[in-house]
Amino acid sequence: MDLPFNDNKEEFLVPGVFDIPGEPAVVINELPPVSSSVDTFSPLTTVTDAEEESLDSVIGPWFEGREVRKLFGNKYYYGEITEFDGEVGRFKVKYENGNVEELEWNELDQVFQPLNLNIPLAKNIHRVH
């Protein structure tokens, strides 16, 4: 199917937000106005340590039950996050051999196993609440 050529590109670039039926996303067809004036620069808000700790205590428990795998020596051991201690910001992990270890936030990405995407999201949400 041939589409007619149109030099008027503005006709196709109507600003707005569009919901695409059947898709989990929306399309935003414009950017906010940008000023070149230095006086109008507003820096991004900074998250304070207290706010970050508060967020950690809310999100931390969501990781309970997640499967991990960690290399000890020359062997990988599987484990599960059994508890989040919000006061110190550490996760307690119990491994298949019975050993227990505490991990910090920055250590989690090295040991996480991928989520099972075959489990319905509603089941995970129900488990968290």
Coordinates of N, CA and C in Angstrom, one line a residue:
M1 N 0.8 -1.2 0.0 CA 0.0 0.0 0.0 C 0.9 1.2 0.0
D2 N 0.7 2.1 -1.0 CA 1.5 3.3 -1.1 C 0.8 4.4 -0.3
L3 N 1.5 5.1 0.5 CA 1.0 6.3 1.2 C 1.4 7.5 0.5
P4 N 0.5 8.5 0.3 CA 0.9 9.7 -0.3 C 1.9 10.5 0.5
F5 N 2.9 11.0 -0.2 CA 4.0 11.8 0.4 C 3.4 13.2 0.8
N6 N 3.8 13.6 2.0 CA 3.3 14.9 2.5 C 4.5 15.6 3.1
D7 N 4.8 16.8 2.6 CA 5.9 17.6 3.1 C 5.5 18.3 4.4
N8 N 4.2 18.4 4.7 CA 3.8 19.1 5.9 C 3.9 18.1 7.1
K9 N 5.1 18.0 7.7 CA 5.3 17.0 8.8 C 4.6 17.4 10.1
E10 N 4.3 18.7 10.2 CA 3.6 19.2 11.4 C 2.2 18.5 11.6
E11 N 1.6 18.1 10.5 CA 0.3 17.5 10.5 C 0.3 16.2 11.3
F12 N 1.4 15.5 11.2 CA 1.6 14.2 11.9 C 2.1 14.3 13.3
L13 N 2.6 15.4 13.7 CA 3.2 15.6 15.0 C 2.3 16.4 16.0
V14 N 1.1 16.0 16.1 CA 0.2 16.7 17.0 C 0.6 16.3 18.5
P15 N 0.9 17.3 19.3 CA 1.3 17.1 20.7 C 0.2 16.4 21.5
G16 N 0.5 15.6 22.4 CA -0.5 15.0 23.2 C -0.1 13.7 23.8
V17 N -1.0 13.1 24.6 CA -0.7 11.8 25.2 C -1.7 10.9 24.6
F18 N -1.3 9.7 24.1 CA -2.1 8.8 23.4 C -2.1 7.4 24.1
D19 N -3.3 6.9 24.3 CA -3.4 5.5 24.9 C -3.6 4.6 23.7
I20 N -2.8 3.6 23.6 CA -2.9 2.6 22.5 C -3.6 1.4 23.0
P21 N -4.8 1.1 22.5 CA -5.6 0.0 23.0 C -4.8 -1.3 22.9
G22 N -4.8 -2.1 24.0 CA -4.2 -3.4 24.0 C -2.7 -3.3 24.3
E23 N -2.1 -2.1 24.5 CA -0.7 -2.0 24.8 C -0.6 -1.5 26.2
P24 N 0.5 -1.9 26.9 CA 0.6 -1.4 28.3 C 1.4 -0.1 28.5
A25 N 1.4 0.7 27.4 CA 2.1 2.0 27.5 C 1.3 3.1 26.9
V26 N 1.7 4.3 27.1 CA 1.1 5.4 26.5 C 2.2 6.1 25.7
V27 N 1.8 6.8 24.7 CA 2.8 7.6 23.9 C 2.6 9.1 24.2
I28 N 3.7 9.7 24.6 CA 3.7 11.1 24.8 C 4.4 11.8 23.6
N29 N 3.7 12.5 22.9 CA 4.2 13.1 21.6 C 4.6 14.6 21.8
E30 N 5.4 14.9 22.8 CA 5.9 16.2 22.9 C 6.8 16.2 24.1
L31 N 7.7 17.2 24.2 CA 8.6 17.4 25.3 C 8.2 18.7 26.0
P32 N 8.5 18.8 27.3 CA 8.2 20.0 28.0 C 9.1 21.1 27.4
P33 N 8.6 22.4 27.5 CA 9.4 23.5 27.0 C 10.7 23.6 27.7
V34 N 11.8 23.8 27.0 CA 13.1 24.0 27.6 C 13.5 25.4 27.4
S35 N 14.0 26.0 28.5 CA 14.4 27.4 28.5 C 15.9 27.4 28.5
S36 N 16.5 28.2 27.7 CA 18.0 28.3 27.7 C 18.5 29.3 28.7
S37 N 17.6 29.9 29.5 CA 18.0 30.8 30.5 C 18.6 30.1 31.7
V38 N 19.7 30.5 32.2 CA 20.4 29.9 33.4 C 19.5 30.2 34.6
D39 N 18.9 31.4 34.6 CA 18.1 31.8 35.8 C 16.9 30.9 36.1
T40 N 16.4 30.2 35.1 CA 15.3 29.3 35.3 C 15.6 27.9 35.6
F41 N 16.9 27.6 35.7 CA 17.4 26.2 36.0 C 16.9 25.8 37.4
S42 N 16.2 24.7 37.5 CA 15.9 24.2 38.8 C 16.4 22.8 38.9
P43 N 17.3 22.6 39.9 CA 17.9 21.2 40.0 C 16.9 20.2 40.5
L44 N 17.3 19.0 40.2 CA 16.4 17.9 40.7 C 16.4 17.8 42.2
T45 N 15.3 17.4 42.8 CA 15.3 17.3 44.2 C 16.2 16.2 44.7
T46 N 16.7 16.3 45.8 CA 17.7 15.3 46.4 C 16.9 14.6 47.5
V47 N 17.1 13.3 47.5 CA 16.5 12.4 48.5 C 17.4 12.5 49.7
T48 N 16.9 12.8 50.8 CA 17.7 12.9 52.1 C 17.9 11.5 52.6
D49 N 18.9 11.3 53.5 CA 19.2 10.0 54.1 C 18.0 9.5 54.8
A50 N 17.3 10.4 55.5 CA 16.1 9.9 56.3 C 15.0 9.4 55.3
E51 N 14.8 10.1 54.2 CA 13.8 9.6 53.3 C 14.2 8.3 52.6
E52 N 15.5 8.2 52.4 CA 16.0 6.9 51.8 C 15.9 5.8 52.7
E53 N 16.2 6.0 54.0 CA 16.0 5.0 55.0 C 14.5 4.6 55.2
S54 N 13.6 5.6 55.1 CA 12.2 5.3 55.2 C 11.8 4.5 54.0
L55 N 12.3 4.8 52.8 CA 11.9 4.0 51.6 C 12.5 2.6 51.7
D56 N 13.7 2.5 52.2 CA 14.3 1.1 52.4 C 13.4 0.3 53.3
S57 N 12.9 0.8 54.4 CA 12.1 0.0 55.3 C 10.7 -0.4 54.6
V58 N 10.3 0.3 53.7 CA 9.0 0.0 52.9 C 9.3 -1.1 51.9
I59 N 10.4 -0.9 51.1 CA 10.7 -1.8 50.0 C 11.4 -3.0 50.5
G60 N 12.2 -3.0 51.5 CA 13.0 -4.1 51.9 C 12.3 -5.4 52.1
P61 N 11.1 -5.4 52.8 CA 10.4 -6.6 53.1 C 9.9 -7.2 51.8
W62 N 9.7 -6.5 50.7 CA 9.3 -7.1 49.4 C 10.2 -8.1 48.9
F63 N 11.5 -8.1 49.3 CA 12.5 -9.0 48.8 C 12.5 -10.3 49.6
E64 N 11.8 -10.4 50.7 CA 11.7 -11.6 51.5 C 11.1 -12.7 50.7
G65 N 11.7 -13.8 50.6 CA 11.2 -15.0 49.8 C 11.9 -15.1 48.5
R66 N 12.7 -14.0 48.1 CA 13.4 -14.1 46.8 C 14.5 -15.1 46.9
E67 N 14.7 -15.8 45.8 CA 15.8 -16.8 45.7 C 17.1 -16.1 45.3
V68 N 18.2 -16.6 45.9 CA 19.5 -16.1 45.6 C 20.4 -17.3 45.3
R69 N 21.6 -16.9 44.7 CA 22.6 -17.9 44.4 C 23.9 -17.2 44.6
K70 N 24.8 -17.8 45.4 CA 26.1 -17.2 45.7 C 27.2 -18.2 45.6
L71 N 28.4 -17.7 45.1 CA 29.5 -18.6 45.0 C 30.3 -18.5 46.3
F72 N 30.5 -19.7 46.9 CA 31.4 -19.8 48.0 C 32.5 -20.8 47.6
G73 N 33.8 -20.4 47.6 CA 34.8 -21.2 47.1 C 34.6 -21.5 45.6
N74 N 34.4 -22.8 45.3 CA 34.2 -23.1 43.9 C 32.8 -23.7 43.7
K75 N 31.9 -23.5 44.6 CA 30.6 -24.1 44.5 C 29.5 -23.0 44.7
Y76 N 28.5 -23.0 43.9 CA 27.3 -22.1 44.1 C 26.3 -22.8 45.1
Y77 N 25.8 -21.9 45.9 CA 24.8 -22.4 46.9 C 23.5 -21.5 46.7
Y78 N 22.4 -22.2 46.7 CA 21.1 -21.5 46.6 C 20.6 -21.1 48.0
G79 N 19.9 -20.0 48.0 CA 19.3 -19.6 49.3 C 18.1 -18.8 49.1
E80 N 17.6 -18.3 50.2 CA 16.4 -17.5 50.2 C 16.5 -16.3 51.2
I81 N 16.0 -15.2 50.8 CA 16.0 -14.0 51.7 C 14.9 -14.3 52.7
T82 N 15.2 -14.4 53.9 CA 14.2 -14.8 54.9 C 13.7 -13.6 55.7
E83 N 14.5 -12.6 55.8 CA 14.1 -11.4 56.6 C 14.9 -10.2 56.2
F84 N 14.2 -9.0 56.4 CA 14.9 -7.7 56.2 C 14.9 -7.0 57.5
D85 N 16.0 -6.6 58.0 CA 16.2 -5.8 59.2 C 16.2 -4.3 58.8
G86 N 15.1 -3.7 59.0 CA 15.0 -2.3 58.6 C 15.9 -1.3 59.4
E87 N 16.2 -1.7 60.6 CA 17.1 -0.9 61.5 C 18.5 -0.7 61.0
V88 N 19.0 -1.8 60.5 CA 20.4 -1.8 60.0 C 20.5 -1.9 58.4
G89 N 19.3 -2.1 57.8 CA 19.3 -2.2 56.3 C 20.0 -3.4 55.8
R90 N 19.8 -4.6 56.4 CA 20.4 -5.8 55.9 C 19.4 -6.9 55.7
F91 N 19.7 -7.8 54.8 CA 18.9 -8.9 54.4 C 19.5 -10.2 55.0
K92 N 18.7 -11.0 55.7 CA 19.2 -12.3 56.2 C 18.9 -13.3 55.1
V93 N 19.9 -14.1 54.7 CA 19.8 -15.1 53.7 C 20.1 -16.4 54.3
K94 N 19.2 -17.4 54.1 CA 19.5 -18.8 54.6 C 19.8 -19.6 53.3
Y95 N 20.9 -20.3 53.3 CA 21.3 -21.1 52.2 C 20.9 -22.6 52.4
E96 N 21.0 -23.3 51.3 CA 20.5 -24.7 51.3 C 21.3 -25.6 52.2
N97 N 22.6 -25.2 52.5 CA 23.4 -26.0 53.4 C 23.2 -25.6 54.9
G98 N 22.3 -24.7 55.2 CA 21.9 -24.3 56.5 C 22.7 -23.1 57.0
N99 N 23.7 -22.6 56.2 CA 24.4 -21.4 56.6 C 23.5 -20.2 56.5
V100 N 23.7 -19.2 57.3 CA 23.0 -17.9 57.3 C 23.9 -16.8 57.1
E101 N 23.6 -15.8 56.3 CA 24.4 -14.6 56.1 C 23.6 -13.4 56.0
E102 N 24.1 -12.2 56.3 CA 23.4 -11.0 56.2 C 24.1 -10.2 55.0
L103 N 23.2 -9.7 54.1 CA 23.7 -9.0 53.0 C 23.2 -7.5 53.0
E104 N 23.9 -6.6 52.4 CA 23.5 -5.2 52.3 C 22.9 -5.1 50.9
W105 N 22.2 -3.9 50.7 CA 21.5 -3.6 49.5 C 22.5 -3.8 48.3
N106 N 23.7 -3.2 48.4 CA 24.6 -3.3 47.2 C 25.1 -4.6 46.9
E107 N 24.9 -5.6 47.7 CA 25.3 -7.0 47.5 C 24.2 -7.8 46.8
L108 N 23.0 -7.3 46.8 CA 21.9 -8.1 46.3 C 22.0 -8.4 44.8
D109 N 22.4 -7.4 44.0 CA 22.4 -7.6 42.6 C 23.4 -8.7 42.1
Q110 N 24.3 -9.0 43.0 CA 25.3 -10.1 42.6 C 24.7 -11.5 42.9
V111 N 23.7 -11.6 43.7 CA 23.2 -12.9 44.1 C 21.8 -13.2 43.7
F112 N 21.0 -12.2 43.2 CA 19.6 -12.5 42.8 C 19.5 -13.5 41.7
Q113 N 18.5 -14.3 41.8 CA 18.1 -15.2 40.7 C 17.0 -14.5 40.0
P114 N 16.8 -14.7 38.7 CA 15.7 -14.0 38.0 C 14.4 -14.4 38.6
L115 N 13.4 -13.5 38.5 CA 12.1 -13.8 39.0 C 11.4 -14.8 38.1
N116 N 10.6 -15.6 38.6 CA 9.8 -16.5 37.8 C 8.6 -15.7 37.2
L117 N 8.7 -15.4 36.0 CA 7.7 -14.6 35.3 C 6.4 -15.4 35.0
N118 N 6.4 -16.7 35.3 CA 5.2 -17.5 35.1 C 4.2 -17.3 36.3
I119 N 4.7 -16.8 37.4 CA 3.8 -16.6 38.6 C 3.0 -15.3 38.3
P120 N 1.7 -15.3 38.4 CA 0.9 -14.1 38.2 C 1.3 -13.0 39.2
L121 N 1.3 -11.8 38.7 CA 1.6 -10.7 39.5 C 0.7 -10.5 40.7
A122 N -0.6 -10.8 40.5 CA -1.5 -10.7 41.6 C -1.1 -11.6 42.8
K123 N -0.5 -12.8 42.5 CA -0.1 -13.7 43.6 C 1.0 -13.1 44.4
N124 N 2.0 -12.4 43.7 CA 3.1 -11.8 44.3 C 2.7 -10.6 45.2
I125 N 1.7 -9.8 44.6 CA 1.2 -8.7 45.4 C 0.5 -9.1 46.6
H126 N -0.3 -10.2 46.5 CA -1.0 -10.7 47.6 C -0.1 -11.2 48.7
R127 N 1.0 -11.8 48.3 CA 2.0 -12.4 49.2 C 2.7 -11.2 50.0
V128 N 2.9 -10.1 49.4 CA 3.6 -9.0 50.0 C 2.8 -8.3 51.0
H129 N 1.5 -8.1 50.7 CA 0.6 -7.4 51.6 C 0.1 -8.4 52.6

